[in-house]
Short mmCIF file of C-alpha atoms in Angstrom, two decimals:
data_model
loop_
_atom_site.label_atom_id
_atom_site.label_comp_id
_atom_site.label_asym_id
_atom_site.label_seq_id
_atom_site.Cartn_x
_atom_site.Cartn_y
_atom_site.Cartn_z
CA MET A 1 3.96 30.21 3.55
CA LYS A 2 6.86 28.29 5.09
CA ALA A 3 6.18 25.11 7.02
CA LEU A 4 8.30 22.69 9.02
CA PHE A 5 7.11 19.08 9.13
CA LEU A 6 8.45 17.64 12.40
CA ILE A 7 8.77 13.95 13.27
CA PHE A 8 10.53 12.20 16.15
CA HIS A 9 12.08 9.24 14.36
CA GLY A 10 13.96 8.35 11.19
CA PHE A 11 13.09 6.64 7.93
CA GLU A 12 13.10 3.04 6.72
CA ALA A 13 12.77 2.03 3.05
CA HIS A 14 10.22 -0.73 3.75
CA ASN A 15 8.16 1.25 6.25
CA GLY A 16 4.72 2.48 5.23
CA ILE A 17 4.81 5.32 7.77
CA SER A 18 8.07 6.61 6.29
CA LYS A 19 6.52 6.59 2.82
CA LYS A 20 3.38 8.32 4.07
CA ILE A 21 5.34 11.21 5.60
CA LEU A 22 7.24 11.80 2.37
CA TYR A 23 3.95 11.74 0.44
CA GLN A 24 2.46 14.29 2.85
CA VAL A 25 5.44 16.59 2.42
CA GLU A 26 5.05 16.31 -1.34
CA GLY A 27 1.33 17.01 -0.97
CA LEU A 28 2.12 20.27 0.83
CA LYS A 29 4.58 21.24 -1.89
CA GLN A 30 1.92 20.56 -4.53
CA ASN A 31 -0.18 23.16 -2.70
CA ASN A 32 2.60 25.74 -3.12
CA ILE A 33 3.87 25.50 0.45
CA GLU A 34 7.60 25.84 1.06
CA VAL A 35 8.12 22.92 3.40
CA MET A 36 11.13 21.52 5.22
CA LEU A 37 11.26 18.09 6.87
CA SER A 38 12.87 17.62 10.29
CA TYR A 39 13.71 14.09 11.42
CA LEU A 40 16.16 12.07 13.52
CA LEU A 41 19.13 10.24 12.03
CA ILE A 42 21.70 7.81 13.36
CA ASP A 43 24.72 7.95 11.07
CA LYS A 44 27.09 5.09 10.21
CA ASN A 45 29.32 6.02 13.16
CA GLY A 46 26.47 5.88 15.66
CA PHE A 47 25.98 9.63 16.12
CA HIS A 48 22.40 10.74 16.80
CA LYS A 49 21.43 13.85 14.84
CA ARG A 50 18.46 16.17 14.37
CA MET A 51 18.14 16.98 10.69
CA VAL A 52 16.21 19.44 8.54
CA ASN A 53 16.25 18.12 5.00
CA ASP A 54 19.98 17.35 4.50
CA ARG A 55 21.21 19.87 7.06
CA ILE A 56 22.41 18.88 10.55
CA ILE A 57 20.62 21.04 13.12
CA GLU A 58 22.10 19.33 16.16
CA ASN A 59 24.53 16.48 16.81
CA TYR A 60 23.55 14.80 20.08
CA GLY A 61 26.58 12.52 20.19
CA LYS A 62 26.59 8.78 20.87
CA GLY A 63 25.34 6.36 23.48
CA LEU A 64 22.61 6.55 26.11
CA PHE A 65 23.06 10.27 26.80
CA ALA A 66 22.50 11.02 23.11
CA LYS A 67 19.31 8.94 23.10
CA ILE A 68 18.00 11.02 26.00
CA LYS A 69 19.12 14.38 24.61
CA LYS A 70 17.36 13.95 21.29
CA ARG A 71 14.07 13.53 23.19
CA ILE A 72 14.42 16.57 25.44
CA CYS A 73 16.64 19.15 23.70
CA TYR A 74 14.87 21.49 21.28
CA ASP A 75 16.69 24.82 21.61
CA LYS A 76 18.61 24.54 18.33
CA LEU A 77 15.49 23.45 16.48
CA LYS A 78 13.65 26.45 17.92
CA SER A 79 16.45 28.75 16.77
CA TYR A 80 16.21 27.29 13.28
CA ILE A 81 12.44 27.80 13.17
CA LEU A 82 12.74 31.45 14.22
CA LYS A 83 15.68 32.19 11.94
CA GLU A 84 13.91 30.68 8.91
CA GLN A 85 10.69 32.53 9.77
CA ILE A 86 8.56 29.39 9.76
CA ASN A 87 4.81 30.11 9.78
CA LEU A 88 3.49 26.62 10.46
CA LEU A 89 4.87 23.78 12.57
CA TYR A 90 3.19 20.53 11.49
CA VAL A 91 3.99 17.74 13.96
CA ARG A 92 3.34 14.01 13.73
CA HIS A 93 2.52 12.96 17.29
CA ASP A 94 4.73 10.16 18.55
CA LEU A 95 2.82 9.63 21.81
CA ASN A 96 5.57 11.69 23.42
CA ALA A 97 3.92 14.48 25.39
CA ASN A 98 6.39 15.42 28.15
CA PRO A 99 7.46 18.62 29.94
CA PHE A 100 10.30 19.29 27.49
CA LEU A 101 8.06 19.04 24.43
CA VAL A 102 5.41 21.19 26.13
CA SER A 103 8.01 23.87 26.86
CA PHE A 104 9.23 23.77 23.25
CA PHE A 105 5.72 24.03 21.83
CA LYS A 106 4.86 26.89 24.21
CA SER A 107 7.89 28.88 23.08
CA ILE A 108 6.88 28.33 19.44
CA LYS A 109 3.30 29.43 20.11
CA ASP A 110 4.56 32.52 21.97
CA ASN A 111 6.27 33.53 18.73
CA ASN A 112 2.91 33.54 16.93
CA ILE A 113 3.63 30.30 15.02
CA ASN A 114 0.70 27.93 14.60
CA ILE A 115 1.24 24.32 15.68
CA ILE A 116 -0.86 21.61 14.07
CA LEU A 117 -0.52 18.17 15.65
CA GLU A 118 -1.38 15.08 13.63
CA ILE A 119 -2.51 12.12 15.72
CA PRO A 120 -2.19 9.09 13.41
CA THR A 121 -4.45 6.82 15.49
CA TYR A 122 -7.04 7.91 18.05
CA PRO A 123 -7.90 6.79 20.64
CA TYR A 124 -4.62 5.01 21.26
CA ASP A 125 -4.32 4.25 24.99
CA ASN A 126 -5.72 0.72 24.63
CA GLU A 127 -2.88 -0.16 22.26
CA PHE A 128 -0.53 -0.13 25.27
CA ILE A 129 -2.39 -2.60 27.49
CA HIS A 130 -0.14 -5.49 26.44
CA ALA A 131 2.89 -3.39 25.45
CA SER A 132 6.35 -3.54 27.02
CA TRP A 133 6.94 -1.73 30.31
CA LYS A 134 8.96 0.89 28.44
CA ASP A 135 6.10 1.66 26.05
CA ARG A 136 3.58 1.67 28.90
CA LEU A 137 5.75 4.16 30.77
CA GLN A 138 5.90 6.41 27.71
CA ASN A 139 2.12 6.24 27.40
CA TYR A 140 1.75 7.07 31.11
CA ILE A 141 3.92 10.18 30.73
CA ASP A 142 1.99 11.12 27.60
CA LYS A 143 -1.26 10.91 29.60
CA LEU A 144 0.17 13.19 32.28
CA TYR A 145 1.20 15.94 29.87
CA ARG A 146 -1.17 15.76 26.90
CA ASN A 147 -3.53 18.32 28.47
CA SER A 148 -0.67 20.80 28.87
CA LEU A 149 0.48 20.02 25.35
CA SER A 150 -2.99 20.65 23.95
CA LYS A 151 -2.96 24.24 25.23
CA THR A 152 -0.14 25.04 22.82
CA LEU A 153 -1.92 23.67 19.74
CA TYR A 154 -3.84 25.48 17.03
CA ARG A 155 -5.57 22.40 15.59
CA ILE A 156 -5.32 18.60 15.70
CA VAL A 157 -5.40 16.61 12.46
CA THR A 158 -7.22 13.31 12.78
CA PHE A 159 -8.23 10.48 10.46
CA THR A 160 -11.39 9.92 12.50
CA ASN A 161 -14.75 11.70 12.79
CA PHE A 162 -13.99 13.35 16.15
CA SER A 163 -14.77 17.08 16.09
CA HIS A 164 -12.58 17.74 19.14
CA ILE A 165 -9.66 15.87 20.73
CA TRP A 166 -8.30 16.95 24.12
CA GLY A 167 -10.63 19.95 23.85
CA ILE A 168 -8.98 21.16 20.63
CA GLN A 169 -10.89 21.56 17.37
CA THR A 170 -9.87 18.97 14.81
CA ILE A 171 -9.28 18.98 11.08
CA ASN A 172 -10.75 15.76 9.69
CA ILE A 173 -8.96 14.27 6.70
CA SER A 174 -8.49 10.87 5.14
CA ASN A 175 -5.23 9.06 4.69
CA GLY A 176 -4.21 9.87 1.15
CA ILE A 177 -2.27 8.10 -1.54
CA ASP A 178 0.49 9.09 -3.92
CA PHE A 179 -0.69 7.52 -7.16
CA ASN A 180 2.69 8.09 -8.81
CA ALA A 181 4.34 5.92 -6.17
CA VAL A 182 1.83 3.04 -6.10
CA LYS A 183 1.86 0.70 -9.09
CA LEU A 184 -1.45 -0.56 -10.45
CA LYS A 185 -1.81 -4.34 -10.30
CA SER A 186 -1.12 -5.71 -13.78
CA ASN A 187 -2.58 -9.20 -13.53
CA ASN A 188 -6.38 -9.56 -13.62
CA LYS A 189 -7.47 -13.15 -12.95
CA THR A 190 -10.15 -14.57 -15.25
CA ASN A 191 -10.70 -17.95 -13.58
CA ILE A 192 -10.63 -19.05 -9.97
CA ASP A 193 -8.73 -22.24 -9.34
CA GLU A 194 -6.80 -20.68 -6.46
CA LEU A 195 -7.12 -17.48 -4.44
CA ASN A 196 -4.12 -15.55 -3.16
CA LEU A 197 -4.78 -13.32 -0.16
CA ILE A 198 -2.22 -10.68 0.77
CA GLY A 199 -1.69 -8.77 4.01
CA VAL A 200 0.95 -6.03 4.02
CA ALA A 201 1.55 -4.27 7.32
CA ASP A 202 3.76 -3.35 10.22
CA ILE A 203 2.09 -6.27 11.93
CA HIS A 204 0.23 -5.68 15.21
CA ALA A 205 -2.55 -7.52 17.02
CA TRP A 206 -5.13 -5.09 15.64
CA HIS A 207 -4.52 -6.34 12.11
CA GLY A 208 -6.30 -9.54 13.11
CA TYR A 209 -4.39 -11.82 10.74
CA ASP A 210 -5.04 -14.63 13.21
CA ARG A 211 -8.73 -14.40 12.25
CA VAL A 212 -7.79 -15.23 8.66
CA ILE A 213 -5.55 -18.14 9.65
CA ARG A 214 -8.27 -19.56 11.90
CA GLY A 215 -10.65 -19.20 8.97
CA MET A 216 -8.23 -21.17 6.81
CA ILE A 217 -8.07 -23.89 9.47
CA ASN A 218 -11.84 -24.26 9.18
CA TYR A 219 -11.69 -24.08 5.38
CA TYR A 220 -9.09 -26.84 5.01
CA LYS A 221 -10.97 -29.23 7.27
CA TYR A 222 -12.70 -30.21 4.04
CA ASN A 223 -11.34 -31.24 0.65
CA ARG A 224 -11.50 -27.91 -1.15
CA ASP A 225 -11.15 -27.62 -4.91
CA ILE A 226 -10.04 -23.99 -4.68
CA LYS A 227 -6.67 -23.57 -2.98
CA VAL A 228 -6.41 -20.47 -0.80
CA TYR A 229 -3.05 -18.95 0.14
CA PHE A 230 -2.31 -16.15 2.59
CA HIS A 231 0.83 -14.09 1.90
CA ILE A 232 1.89 -12.06 4.96
CA VAL A 233 4.33 -9.24 4.18
CA GLY A 234 6.07 -7.07 6.74
CA ASN A 235 7.73 -6.92 10.14
CA GLY A 236 6.04 -5.72 13.32
CA ILE A 237 5.52 -6.88 16.88
CA GLU A 238 7.68 -9.98 17.27
CA GLN A 239 5.32 -11.80 19.63
CA VAL A 240 2.35 -11.26 17.31
CA ILE A 241 4.27 -12.60 14.32
CA ASN A 242 5.57 -15.57 16.32
CA ASP A 243 2.01 -16.41 17.40
CA LEU A 244 0.86 -16.31 13.77
CA LYS A 245 3.68 -18.64 12.75
CA GLN A 246 2.92 -20.98 15.65
CA ILE A 247 -0.76 -21.36 14.82
CA THR A 248 0.23 -21.93 11.18
CA ARG A 249 2.66 -24.73 12.11
CA ASP A 250 0.35 -26.29 14.68
CA ASN A 251 -2.38 -26.67 12.08
CA ASN A 252 -0.18 -27.85 9.18
CA LEU A 253 -0.85 -24.73 7.10
CA SER A 254 2.75 -23.85 6.25
CA GLU A 255 2.05 -24.71 2.60
CA PHE A 256 -0.74 -22.14 2.48
CA VAL A 257 0.39 -19.34 4.83
CA LYS A 258 3.64 -17.65 3.77
CA PHE A 259 5.68 -15.11 5.75
CA TYR A 260 7.90 -12.82 3.65
CA GLY A 261 9.19 -10.17 6.03
CA PRO A 262 9.38 -6.57 4.77
CA LYS A 263 9.28 -5.97 1.02
CA SER A 264 9.32 -2.78 -1.05
CA GLY A 265 9.85 -1.62 -4.61
CA LEU A 266 9.80 -4.24 -7.35
CA GLU A 267 9.55 -7.16 -4.91
CA LEU A 268 6.37 -5.72 -3.40
CA ASP A 269 4.96 -4.85 -6.83
CA LEU A 270 5.41 -8.46 -7.95
CA LEU A 271 3.63 -9.77 -4.86
CA PHE A 272 0.67 -7.49 -5.55
CA ASP A 273 0.58 -8.58 -9.20
CA PHE A 274 0.32 -12.15 -7.94
CA ALA A 275 -2.29 -11.36 -5.26
CA ASP A 276 -6.06 -11.42 -5.77
CA PHE A 277 -7.53 -10.05 -2.53
CA GLY A 278 -6.24 -7.80 0.25
CA ILE A 279 -6.47 -8.34 4.00
CA ALA A 280 -6.68 -5.01 5.82
CA SER A 281 -7.35 -4.46 9.54
CA LEU A 282 -9.65 -7.06 11.06
CA ALA A 283 -9.28 -6.33 14.77
CA ARG A 284 -9.29 -2.60 15.44
CA HIS A 285 -11.88 -3.41 18.09
CA ARG A 286 -8.99 -4.81 20.15
CA SER A 287 -7.79 -1.20 20.47
CA ASN A 288 -11.33 0.13 21.04
CA ILE A 289 -11.33 1.86 17.64
CA VAL A 290 -14.52 1.98 15.58
CA ASN A 291 -13.93 4.73 13.00
CA ILE A 292 -10.58 5.06 11.26
CA LYS A 293 -9.33 5.81 7.76
CA THR A 294 -6.32 3.56 7.41
CA LEU A 295 -3.53 3.95 4.92
CA LYS A 296 -3.70 0.28 3.97
CA ASN A 297 -7.29 0.46 2.67
CA ARG A 298 -6.20 3.21 0.31
CA GLU A 299 -3.10 1.35 -0.82
CA TYR A 300 -5.10 -1.75 -1.70
CA ALA A 301 -7.60 0.33 -3.69
CA ALA A 302 -4.77 2.20 -5.46
CA ARG A 303 -3.20 -1.15 -6.35
CA GLY A 304 -6.53 -2.19 -7.81
CA ILE A 305 -7.37 -5.18 -5.62
CA PRO A 306 -10.55 -5.81 -3.61
CA PHE A 307 -10.13 -6.18 0.15
CA ILE A 308 -11.74 -6.88 3.51
CA TYR A 309 -11.72 -4.86 6.74
CA SER A 310 -13.81 -4.65 9.93
CA GLU A 311 -13.71 -1.02 11.12
CA ILE A 312 -15.81 1.85 9.77
CA ASP A 313 -14.05 3.77 7.00
CA SER A 314 -16.46 6.27 5.47
CA ASP A 315 -14.48 6.44 2.22
CA PHE A 316 -15.08 2.75 1.49
CA GLU A 317 -18.26 1.62 3.24
CA ASN A 318 -20.29 1.48 0.02
CA MET A 319 -17.59 0.48 -2.43
CA PRO A 320 -18.55 -2.65 -4.41
CA TYR A 321 -15.04 -4.10 -4.16
CA VAL A 322 -15.01 -4.03 -0.34
CA LEU A 323 -16.10 -6.93 1.84
CA LYS A 324 -16.92 -6.00 5.44
CA ALA A 325 -16.08 -8.37 8.28
CA PRO A 326 -17.77 -8.20 11.70
CA ALA A 327 -15.72 -6.35 14.33
CA ASN A 328 -15.36 -9.33 16.65
CA GLU A 329 -13.18 -12.38 17.27
CA GLU A 330 -14.95 -14.74 14.87
CA SER A 331 -12.85 -16.61 12.33
CA ILE A 332 -13.02 -15.12 8.85
CA ASP A 333 -15.29 -17.13 6.54
CA ILE A 334 -13.01 -18.02 3.63
CA CYS A 335 -15.91 -19.33 1.55
CA ARG A 336 -17.51 -15.89 1.86
CA ILE A 337 -14.37 -14.28 0.43
CA ILE A 338 -14.29 -16.75 -2.47
CA ASP A 339 -17.96 -16.13 -3.25
CA PHE A 340 -17.51 -12.34 -3.07
CA TYR A 341 -14.44 -12.42 -5.29
CA SER A 342 -16.07 -14.70 -7.87
CA ARG A 343 -19.02 -12.29 -8.20
CA LEU A 344 -16.94 -9.11 -8.43
CA ASN A 345 -16.94 -7.54 -11.87
CA MET A 346 -14.46 -4.66 -11.65
CA THR A 347 -11.04 -4.24 -13.20
CA ALA A 348 -8.01 -3.11 -11.24
CA LYS A 349 -8.12 0.20 -13.10
CA GLU A 350 -11.76 0.80 -12.15
CA ILE A 351 -11.00 0.15 -8.48
CA ARG A 352 -8.10 2.59 -8.56
CA GLU A 353 -10.11 5.30 -10.32
CA SER A 354 -12.77 5.17 -7.60
CA ILE A 355 -10.42 6.92 -5.14
CA HIS A 356 -8.88 9.60 -7.37
CA TYR A 357 -10.00 12.27 -4.88
CA LEU A 358 -7.87 10.72 -2.12
CA SER A 359 -4.56 12.10 -3.38
CA TRP A 360 -2.29 13.60 -0.73
CA LYS A 361 -2.47 16.90 -2.59
CA ASN A 362 -6.22 17.03 -1.96
CA GLN A 363 -5.99 15.86 1.66
CA MET A 364 -3.29 18.36 2.63
CA LYS A 365 -5.32 21.09 0.90
CA ILE A 366 -8.08 20.47 3.48
CA ILE A 367 -5.61 21.34 6.25
CA LEU A 368 -4.47 24.48 4.48
CA LYS A 369 -8.04 25.75 4.14
CA THR A 370 -7.89 26.48 7.88
CA PRO A 371 -6.69 30.10 8.42
CA ILE A 372 -3.02 30.02 9.44
CA ASN A 373 -0.80 32.89 10.55
CA SER A 374 1.52 33.87 7.72
#
């Protein structure tokens, strides 16, 4: 079988989504699928290009017109798909349902090629309530055309428990992990004189890092023997990050809350070696999401560190190294984290081994069990 994995953006070295896509492609290859990856690229001269692997499929040119063309022009990509006799078009949804994409998908379906659409987060409309006008407009257009788009789809891949989305049958999988790409934490703490919390994310309001900082404000109102530090790693929504920095400064916590920006490779590995406890999503309720299987939960487990989250993730609900937080706006109880961590009796290796079944090879195999035209 030949598959084309289609995305509507490029790649960044520090970006978790970029890494995930590459892991998924590798997972398909490990299941003996011949897979090509199509993505957008802006070269050093400012030219916008549609790529398949290292091959230029279309050069859209430069400037505003090029930015528009790459969102509406799919004829050359269609020609490539037909010429290469692709059997499966696997698409990562970019909240970009529009008449041009619908027309492209319809032409692909008419050629007896199955289209599987992955929706990374669902439902997602509430994420745009406080977004920029540009993002709200994109979401509005997506709402207008998602029903038409759905009629071209074979299945929808979701990381939730929904059996149908937009009237289309779903394939339910978990976010996976590439164990070869995620280093196991090498430092296991034996005594607790300080606790280092780490949050790694493309930071949005739904991560709820403000709940942790407010918890630290309450914690440091007293003379604590155990020093607690919160290491925040990553870029994200500028206003959210600025608000986190402001509340940190206003409450004299700059010594204990550190902002690192994006890190990857050895720098990120060293931060995880230093860290004791992971901060995952603590405010998915702000986006009206209850059930979700986030990539970050799996990364923390693969690193071998315990962590806290507030949503429902069926892969981790009963894991002994997971601390659940209430899905509300309460400050996180730092003393509760300290007590949980001090009682935990698992090594980093044991935590990692508990999720061996969550490899991307196994997760992509679930998708391929669905009958596909070939």
